[in-house]
Short mmCIF file of the C-alpha atoms (twelve columns), coordinates in Angstrom:
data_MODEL
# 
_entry.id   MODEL 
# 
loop_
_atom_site.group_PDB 
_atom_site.id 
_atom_site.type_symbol 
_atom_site.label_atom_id 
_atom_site.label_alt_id 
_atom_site.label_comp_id 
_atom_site.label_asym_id 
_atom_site.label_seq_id 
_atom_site.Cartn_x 
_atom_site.Cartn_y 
_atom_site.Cartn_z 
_atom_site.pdbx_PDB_model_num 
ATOM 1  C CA . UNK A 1  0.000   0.000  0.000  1 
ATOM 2  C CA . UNK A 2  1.620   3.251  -0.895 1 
ATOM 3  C CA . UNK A 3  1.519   6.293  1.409  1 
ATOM 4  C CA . UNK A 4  -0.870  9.148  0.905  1 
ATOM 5  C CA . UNK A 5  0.233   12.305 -0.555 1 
ATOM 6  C CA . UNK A 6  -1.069  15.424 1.556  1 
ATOM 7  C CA . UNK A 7  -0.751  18.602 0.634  1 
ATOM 8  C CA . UNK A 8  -1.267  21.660 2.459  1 
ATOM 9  C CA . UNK A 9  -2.713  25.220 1.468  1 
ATOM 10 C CA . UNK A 10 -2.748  27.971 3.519  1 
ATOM 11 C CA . UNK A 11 -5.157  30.586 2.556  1 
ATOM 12 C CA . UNK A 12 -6.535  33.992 3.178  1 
ATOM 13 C CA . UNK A 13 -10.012 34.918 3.398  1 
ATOM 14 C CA . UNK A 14 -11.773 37.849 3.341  1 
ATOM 15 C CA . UNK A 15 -15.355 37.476 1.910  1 
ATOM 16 C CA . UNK A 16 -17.444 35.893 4.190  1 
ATOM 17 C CA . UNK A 17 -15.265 35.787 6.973  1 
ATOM 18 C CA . UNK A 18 -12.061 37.690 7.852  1 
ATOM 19 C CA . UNK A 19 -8.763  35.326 8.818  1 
ATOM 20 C CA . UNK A 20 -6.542  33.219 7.729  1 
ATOM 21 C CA . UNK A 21 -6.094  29.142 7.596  1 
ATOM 22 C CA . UNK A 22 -4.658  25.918 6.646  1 
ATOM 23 C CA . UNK A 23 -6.233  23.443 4.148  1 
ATOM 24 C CA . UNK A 24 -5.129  19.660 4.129  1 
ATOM 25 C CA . UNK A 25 -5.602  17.983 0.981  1 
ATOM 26 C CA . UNK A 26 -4.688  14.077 1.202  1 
ATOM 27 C CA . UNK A 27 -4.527  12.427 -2.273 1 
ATOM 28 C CA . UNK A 28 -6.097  15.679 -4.014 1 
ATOM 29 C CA . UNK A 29 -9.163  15.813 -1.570 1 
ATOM 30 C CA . UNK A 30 -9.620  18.688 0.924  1 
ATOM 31 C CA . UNK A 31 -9.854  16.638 4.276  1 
ATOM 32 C CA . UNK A 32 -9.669  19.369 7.027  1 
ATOM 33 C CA . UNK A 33 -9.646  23.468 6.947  1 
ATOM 34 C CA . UNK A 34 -8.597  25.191 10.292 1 
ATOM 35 C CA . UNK A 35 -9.495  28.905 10.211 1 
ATOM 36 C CA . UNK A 36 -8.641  32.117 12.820 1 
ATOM 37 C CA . UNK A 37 -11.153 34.548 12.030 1 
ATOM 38 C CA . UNK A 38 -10.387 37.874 13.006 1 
ATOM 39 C CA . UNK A 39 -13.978 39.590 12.967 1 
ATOM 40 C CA . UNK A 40 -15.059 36.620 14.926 1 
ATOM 41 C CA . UNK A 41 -11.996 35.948 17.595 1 
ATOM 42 C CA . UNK A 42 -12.782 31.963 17.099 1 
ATOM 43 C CA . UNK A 43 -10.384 28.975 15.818 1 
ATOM 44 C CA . UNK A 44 -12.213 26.222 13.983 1 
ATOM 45 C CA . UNK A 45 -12.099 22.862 12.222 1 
ATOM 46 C CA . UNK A 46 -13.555 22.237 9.244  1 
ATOM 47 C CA . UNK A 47 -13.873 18.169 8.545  1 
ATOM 48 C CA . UNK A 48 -14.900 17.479 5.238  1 
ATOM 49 C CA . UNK A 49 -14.486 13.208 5.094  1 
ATOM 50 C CA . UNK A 50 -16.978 11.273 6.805  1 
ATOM 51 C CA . UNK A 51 -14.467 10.669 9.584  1 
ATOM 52 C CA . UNK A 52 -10.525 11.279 10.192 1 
ATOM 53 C CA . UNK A 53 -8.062  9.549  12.225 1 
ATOM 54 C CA . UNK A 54 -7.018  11.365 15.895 1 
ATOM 55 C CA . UNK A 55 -3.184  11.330 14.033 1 
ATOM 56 C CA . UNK A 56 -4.585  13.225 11.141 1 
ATOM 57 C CA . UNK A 57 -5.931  15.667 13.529 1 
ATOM 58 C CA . UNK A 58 -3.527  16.246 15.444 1 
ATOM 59 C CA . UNK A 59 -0.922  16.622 12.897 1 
ATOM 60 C CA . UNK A 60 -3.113  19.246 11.033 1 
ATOM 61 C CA . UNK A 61 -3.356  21.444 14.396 1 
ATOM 62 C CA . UNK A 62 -0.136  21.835 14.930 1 
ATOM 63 C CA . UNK A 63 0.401   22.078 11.536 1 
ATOM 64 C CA . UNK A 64 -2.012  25.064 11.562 1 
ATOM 65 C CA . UNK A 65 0.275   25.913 14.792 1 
ATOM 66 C CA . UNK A 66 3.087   26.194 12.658 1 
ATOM 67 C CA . UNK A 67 2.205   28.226 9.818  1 
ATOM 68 C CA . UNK A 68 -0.134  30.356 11.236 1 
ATOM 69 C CA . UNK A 69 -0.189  32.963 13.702 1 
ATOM 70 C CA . UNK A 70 -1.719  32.335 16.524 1 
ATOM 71 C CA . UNK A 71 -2.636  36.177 17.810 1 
ATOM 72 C CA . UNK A 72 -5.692  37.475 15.998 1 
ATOM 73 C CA . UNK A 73 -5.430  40.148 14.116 1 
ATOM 74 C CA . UNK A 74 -7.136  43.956 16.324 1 
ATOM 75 C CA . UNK A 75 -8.892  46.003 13.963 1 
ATOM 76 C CA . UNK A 76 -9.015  49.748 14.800 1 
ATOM 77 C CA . UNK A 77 -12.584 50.233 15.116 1 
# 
């Protein structure tokens, strides 16, 4: 069995919601999105298989960990 190929995206948003994230792709197909939303002040996962392993997940949070920052962005108001 070969191993999966993952690739990850991170990507800005600024339409619907305000932030910043991380998308995992395995094999081509977008498994997991983890988003800070500035606007909002939240953090959240985005599962788009049926179900993921707890290794998956926890490699693509402190992936998001990694390559994003983790302050949110203040917004003079």
């Amino acid at each position: 069995m070969s191993q999966p190929k993952d690739r990850i995206v991170v990507a800005s948003d600024v339409n619907s919601r305000d932030g910043i994230g991380v998308e995992i792709y395995r094999d081509d197909e977008l498994v997991i999105e983890i988003f800070r939303d500035d606007t909002e002040k939240t953090r959240t996962v985005t599962v788009f298989k049926e179900s993921v392993t707890l290794e998956l997940m926890q490699e693509c949070i402190e992936i998001f960990k990694k390559e994003i920052p983790w302050d949110f962005i203040e917004y003079d108001e």
